[in-house]
PDB file of C-alpha atoms in Angstrom:
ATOM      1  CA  UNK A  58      10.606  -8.307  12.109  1.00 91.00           C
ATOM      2  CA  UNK A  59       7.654  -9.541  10.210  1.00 94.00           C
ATOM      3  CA  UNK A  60       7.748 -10.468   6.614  1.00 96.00           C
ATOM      4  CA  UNK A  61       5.044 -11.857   4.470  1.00 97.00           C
ATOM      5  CA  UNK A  62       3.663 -11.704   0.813  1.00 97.00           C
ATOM      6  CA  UNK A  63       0.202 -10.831  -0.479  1.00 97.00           C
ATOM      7  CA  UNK A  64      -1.000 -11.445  -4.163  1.00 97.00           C
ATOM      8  CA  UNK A  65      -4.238 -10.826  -6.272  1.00 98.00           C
ATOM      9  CA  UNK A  66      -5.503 -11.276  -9.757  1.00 98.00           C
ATOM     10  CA  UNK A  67      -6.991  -8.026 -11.459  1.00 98.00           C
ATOM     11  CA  UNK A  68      -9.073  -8.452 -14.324  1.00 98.00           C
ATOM     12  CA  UNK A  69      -7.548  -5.312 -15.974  1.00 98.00           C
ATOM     13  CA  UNK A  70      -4.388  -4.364 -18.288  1.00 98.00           C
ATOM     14  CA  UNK A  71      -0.847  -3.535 -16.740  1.00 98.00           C
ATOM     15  CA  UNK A  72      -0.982  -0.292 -17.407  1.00 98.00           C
ATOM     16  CA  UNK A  73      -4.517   0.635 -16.356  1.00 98.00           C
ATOM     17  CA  UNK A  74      -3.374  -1.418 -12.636  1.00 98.00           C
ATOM     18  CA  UNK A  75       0.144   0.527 -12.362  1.00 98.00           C
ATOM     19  CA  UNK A  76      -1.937   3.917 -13.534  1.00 97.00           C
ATOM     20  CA  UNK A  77      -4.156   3.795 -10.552  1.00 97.00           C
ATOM     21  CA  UNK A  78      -1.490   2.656  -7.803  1.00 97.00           C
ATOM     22  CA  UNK A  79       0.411   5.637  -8.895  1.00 97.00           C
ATOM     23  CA  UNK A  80      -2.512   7.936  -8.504  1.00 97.00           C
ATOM     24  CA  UNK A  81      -2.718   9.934  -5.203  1.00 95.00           C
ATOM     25  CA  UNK A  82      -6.236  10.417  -5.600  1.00 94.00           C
ATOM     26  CA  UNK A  83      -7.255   7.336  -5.852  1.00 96.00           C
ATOM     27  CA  UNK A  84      -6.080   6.134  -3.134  1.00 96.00           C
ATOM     28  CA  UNK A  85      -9.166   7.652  -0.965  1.00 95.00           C
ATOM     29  CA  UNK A  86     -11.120   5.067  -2.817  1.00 96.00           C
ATOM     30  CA  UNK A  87      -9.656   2.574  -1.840  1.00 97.00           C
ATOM     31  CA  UNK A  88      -7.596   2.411   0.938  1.00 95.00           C
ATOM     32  CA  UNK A  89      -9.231   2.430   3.873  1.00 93.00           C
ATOM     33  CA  UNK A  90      -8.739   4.950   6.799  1.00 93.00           C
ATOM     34  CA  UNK A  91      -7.072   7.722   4.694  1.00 96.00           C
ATOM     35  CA  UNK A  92      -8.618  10.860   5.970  1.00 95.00           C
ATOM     36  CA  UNK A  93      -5.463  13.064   3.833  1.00 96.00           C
ATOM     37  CA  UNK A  94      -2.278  13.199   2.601  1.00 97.00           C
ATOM     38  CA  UNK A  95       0.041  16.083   1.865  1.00 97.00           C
ATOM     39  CA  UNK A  96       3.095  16.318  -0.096  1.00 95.00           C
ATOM     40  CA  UNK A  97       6.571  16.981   0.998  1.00 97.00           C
ATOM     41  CA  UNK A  98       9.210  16.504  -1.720  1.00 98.00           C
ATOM     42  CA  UNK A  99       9.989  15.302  -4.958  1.00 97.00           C
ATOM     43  CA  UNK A 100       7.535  14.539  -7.946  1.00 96.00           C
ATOM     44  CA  UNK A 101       5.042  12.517  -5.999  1.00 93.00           C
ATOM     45  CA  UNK A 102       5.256   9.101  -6.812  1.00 95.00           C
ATOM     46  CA  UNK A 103       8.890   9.374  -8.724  1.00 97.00           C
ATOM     47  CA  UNK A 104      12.038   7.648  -6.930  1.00 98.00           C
ATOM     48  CA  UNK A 105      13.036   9.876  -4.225  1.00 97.00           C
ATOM     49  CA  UNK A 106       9.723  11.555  -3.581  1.00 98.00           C
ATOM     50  CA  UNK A 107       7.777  11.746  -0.049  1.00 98.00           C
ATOM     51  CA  UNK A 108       4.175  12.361   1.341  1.00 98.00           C
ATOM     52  CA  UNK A 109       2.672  12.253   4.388  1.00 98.00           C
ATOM     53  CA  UNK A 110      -0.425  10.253   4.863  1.00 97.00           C
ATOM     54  CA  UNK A 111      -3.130  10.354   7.421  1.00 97.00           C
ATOM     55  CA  UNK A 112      -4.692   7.504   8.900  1.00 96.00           C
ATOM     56  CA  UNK A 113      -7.458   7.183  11.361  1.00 94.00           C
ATOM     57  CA  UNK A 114      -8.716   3.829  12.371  1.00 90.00           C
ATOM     58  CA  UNK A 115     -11.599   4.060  14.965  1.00 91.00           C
ATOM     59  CA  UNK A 116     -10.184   6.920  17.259  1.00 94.00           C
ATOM     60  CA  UNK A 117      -6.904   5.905  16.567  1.00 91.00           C
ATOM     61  CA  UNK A 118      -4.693   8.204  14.351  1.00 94.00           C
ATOM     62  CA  UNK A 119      -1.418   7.715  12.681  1.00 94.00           C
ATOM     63  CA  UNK A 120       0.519   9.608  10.252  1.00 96.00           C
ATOM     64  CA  UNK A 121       3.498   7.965   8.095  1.00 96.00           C
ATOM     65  CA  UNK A 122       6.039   9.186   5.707  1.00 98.00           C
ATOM     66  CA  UNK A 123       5.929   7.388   2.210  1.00 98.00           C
ATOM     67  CA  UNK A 124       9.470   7.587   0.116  1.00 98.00           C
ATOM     68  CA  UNK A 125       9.416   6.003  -3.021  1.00 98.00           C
ATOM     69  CA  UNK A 126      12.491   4.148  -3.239  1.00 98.00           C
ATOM     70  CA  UNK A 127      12.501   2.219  -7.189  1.00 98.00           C
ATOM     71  CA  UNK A 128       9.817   2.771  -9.743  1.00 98.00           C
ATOM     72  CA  UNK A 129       9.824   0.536 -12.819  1.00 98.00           C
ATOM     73  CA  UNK A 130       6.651   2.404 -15.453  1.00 96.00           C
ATOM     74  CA  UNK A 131       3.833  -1.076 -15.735  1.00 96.00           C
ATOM     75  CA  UNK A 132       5.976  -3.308 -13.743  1.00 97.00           C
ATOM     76  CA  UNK A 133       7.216  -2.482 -10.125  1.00 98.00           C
ATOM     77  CA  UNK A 134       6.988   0.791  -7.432  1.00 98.00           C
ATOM     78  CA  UNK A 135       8.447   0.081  -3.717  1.00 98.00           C
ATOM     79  CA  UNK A 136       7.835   2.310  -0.923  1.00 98.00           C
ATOM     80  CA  UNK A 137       9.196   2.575   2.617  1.00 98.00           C
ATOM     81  CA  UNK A 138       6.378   4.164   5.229  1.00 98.00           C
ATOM     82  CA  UNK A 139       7.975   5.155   8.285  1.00 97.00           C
ATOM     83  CA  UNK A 140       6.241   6.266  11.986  1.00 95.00           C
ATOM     84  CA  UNK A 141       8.417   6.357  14.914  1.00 93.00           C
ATOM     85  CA  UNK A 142       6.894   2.757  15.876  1.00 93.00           C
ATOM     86  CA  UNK A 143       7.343   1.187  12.814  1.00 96.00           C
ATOM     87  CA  UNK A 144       9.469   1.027   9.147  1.00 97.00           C
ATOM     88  CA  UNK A 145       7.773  -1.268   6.393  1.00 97.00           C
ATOM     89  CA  UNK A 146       9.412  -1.927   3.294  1.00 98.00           C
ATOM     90  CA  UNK A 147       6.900  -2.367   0.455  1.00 98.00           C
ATOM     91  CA  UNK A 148       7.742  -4.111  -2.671  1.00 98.00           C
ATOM     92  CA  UNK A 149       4.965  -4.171  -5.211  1.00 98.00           C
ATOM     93  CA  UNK A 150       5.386  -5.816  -8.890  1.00 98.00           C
ATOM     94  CA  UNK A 151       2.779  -6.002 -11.545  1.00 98.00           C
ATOM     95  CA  UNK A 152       2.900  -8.864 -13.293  1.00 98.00           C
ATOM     96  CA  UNK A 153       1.042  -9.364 -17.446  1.00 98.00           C
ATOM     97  CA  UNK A 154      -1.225 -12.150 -17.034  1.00 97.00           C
ATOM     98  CA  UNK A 155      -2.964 -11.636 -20.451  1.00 97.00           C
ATOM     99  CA  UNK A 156      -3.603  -8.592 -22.464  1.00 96.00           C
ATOM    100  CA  UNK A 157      -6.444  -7.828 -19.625  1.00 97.00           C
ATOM    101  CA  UNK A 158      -5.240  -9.764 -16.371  1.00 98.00           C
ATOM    102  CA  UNK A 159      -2.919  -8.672 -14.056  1.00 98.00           C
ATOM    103  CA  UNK A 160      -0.986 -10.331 -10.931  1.00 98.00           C
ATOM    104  CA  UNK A 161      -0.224  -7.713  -8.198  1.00 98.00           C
ATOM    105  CA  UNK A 162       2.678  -8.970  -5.902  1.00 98.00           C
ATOM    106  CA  UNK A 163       3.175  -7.054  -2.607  1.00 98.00           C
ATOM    107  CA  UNK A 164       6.347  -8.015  -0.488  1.00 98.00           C
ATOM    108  CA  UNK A 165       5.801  -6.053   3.047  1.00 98.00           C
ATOM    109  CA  UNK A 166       8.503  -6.199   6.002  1.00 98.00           C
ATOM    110  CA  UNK A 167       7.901  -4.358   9.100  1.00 96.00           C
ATOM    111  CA  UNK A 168      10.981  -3.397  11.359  1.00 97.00           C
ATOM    112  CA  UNK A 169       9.802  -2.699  14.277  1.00 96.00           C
ATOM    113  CA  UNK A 170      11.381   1.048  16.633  1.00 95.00           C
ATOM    114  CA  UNK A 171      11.097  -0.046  19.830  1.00 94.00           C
ATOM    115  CA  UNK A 172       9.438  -2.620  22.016  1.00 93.00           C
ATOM    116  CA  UNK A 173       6.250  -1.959  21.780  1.00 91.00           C
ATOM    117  CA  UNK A 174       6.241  -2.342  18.480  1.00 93.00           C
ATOM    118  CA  UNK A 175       7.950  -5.450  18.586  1.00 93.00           C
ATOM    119  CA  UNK A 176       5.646  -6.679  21.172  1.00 92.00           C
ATOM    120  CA  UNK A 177       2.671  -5.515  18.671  1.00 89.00           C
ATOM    121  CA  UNK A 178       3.963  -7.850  15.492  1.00 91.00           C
ATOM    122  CA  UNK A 179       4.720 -10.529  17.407  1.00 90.00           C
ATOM    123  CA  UNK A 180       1.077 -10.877  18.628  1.00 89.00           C
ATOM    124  CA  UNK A 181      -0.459  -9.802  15.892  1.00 91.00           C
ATOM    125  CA  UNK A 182       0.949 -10.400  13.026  1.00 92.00           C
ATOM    126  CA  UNK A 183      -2.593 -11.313  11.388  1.00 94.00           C
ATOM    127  CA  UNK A 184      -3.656  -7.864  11.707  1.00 92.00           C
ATOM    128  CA  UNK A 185      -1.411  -6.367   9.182  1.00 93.00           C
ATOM    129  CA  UNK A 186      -1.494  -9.590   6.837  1.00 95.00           C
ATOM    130  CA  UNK A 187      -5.403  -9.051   6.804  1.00 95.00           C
ATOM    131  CA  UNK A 188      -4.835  -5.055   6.334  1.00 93.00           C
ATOM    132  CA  UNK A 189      -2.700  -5.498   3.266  1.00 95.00           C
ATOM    133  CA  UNK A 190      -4.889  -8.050   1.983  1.00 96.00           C
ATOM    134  CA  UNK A 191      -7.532  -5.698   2.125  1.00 96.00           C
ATOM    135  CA  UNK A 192      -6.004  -2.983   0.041  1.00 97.00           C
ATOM    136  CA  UNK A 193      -5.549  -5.451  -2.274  1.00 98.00           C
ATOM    137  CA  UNK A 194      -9.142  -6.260  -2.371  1.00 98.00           C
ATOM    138  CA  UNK A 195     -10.518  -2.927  -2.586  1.00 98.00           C
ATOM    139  CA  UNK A 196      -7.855  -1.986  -5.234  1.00 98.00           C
ATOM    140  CA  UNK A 197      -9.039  -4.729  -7.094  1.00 98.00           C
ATOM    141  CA  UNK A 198     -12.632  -3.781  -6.341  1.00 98.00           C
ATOM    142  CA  UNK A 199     -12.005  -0.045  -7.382  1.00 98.00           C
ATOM    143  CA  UNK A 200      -9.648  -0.724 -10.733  1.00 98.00           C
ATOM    144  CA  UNK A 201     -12.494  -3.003 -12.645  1.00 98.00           C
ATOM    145  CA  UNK A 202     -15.641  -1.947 -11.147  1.00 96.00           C
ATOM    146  CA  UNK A 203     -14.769   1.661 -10.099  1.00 94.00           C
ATOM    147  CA  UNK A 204     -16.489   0.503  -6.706  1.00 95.00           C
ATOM    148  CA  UNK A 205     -15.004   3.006  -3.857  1.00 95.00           C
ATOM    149  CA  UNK A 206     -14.793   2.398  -0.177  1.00 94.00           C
ATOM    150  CA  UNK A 207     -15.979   5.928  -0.082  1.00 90.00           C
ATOM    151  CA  UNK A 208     -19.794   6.288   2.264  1.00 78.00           C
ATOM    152  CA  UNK A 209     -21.969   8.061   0.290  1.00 64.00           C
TER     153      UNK A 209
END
């Protein structure tokens, strides 16, 4: 298992942060590798709802299930994404620095399937430490300059 924490400062209100995480099409512009996603059940981002999402990094693809498993409106949303390697619990809060700051807290634990994927976080463990903190970068990057990862 592999367990870590990332946080980052957004120079933006509560609301206007938890808005965007909740919006499925905004996440093309800023998390990197989503080619698509595709909904399955529930009101998408509600408690209880899935989608799948598809990655491709380089020429390797992977598809995961996202559940939505507690939603708090401006303050918290957790997710599980499941592949048959891998099950990571995400745990995001949004915490009111000021009227227009925001602290974004993401708790991530990966469990791994099977061996392989045990083998995989116990070698590189950076790799998904410096993936998260990435989204949290370019979320930051998108929510108060509107900057996409997006090629034009």
């Amino acid at each position: 298992m592999l367990s870590y924490t990332s946080e980052i400062i957004i120079n933006k209100p509560v609301t206007t942060c938890f808005a965007e995480i909740v919006n499925l099409d905004s996440m093309k512009h800023w998390q990197e590798g989503l080619i698509s996603f595709a909904h399955i059940s529930g009101t998408p981002r509600k408690i209880g709802s899935t989608i799948q999402l598809n990655y491709q990094f380089g020429k390797r693809k992977m598809e995961l299930t996202e559940s939505v498993t507690h939603r708090k409106d401006n303050h918290s949303i957790h997710f599980n994404f499941d592949t048959k390697m891998m099950h990571n619990v995400q745990q995001n809060f949004f915490e009111i620095i000021d009227d227009d700051t925001t602290k974004w807290i993401s708790h991530n634990q990966f469990l791994p399937r099977n061996f392989t994927s045990r083998v995989m976080l116990f070698l590189m463990p950076k790799a998904f430490k410096k993936q998260s903190k990435k989204y949290l970068i370019n979320f930051k990057n998108y929510v108060e300059n509107g900057t996409s990862i997006i090629k034009k």
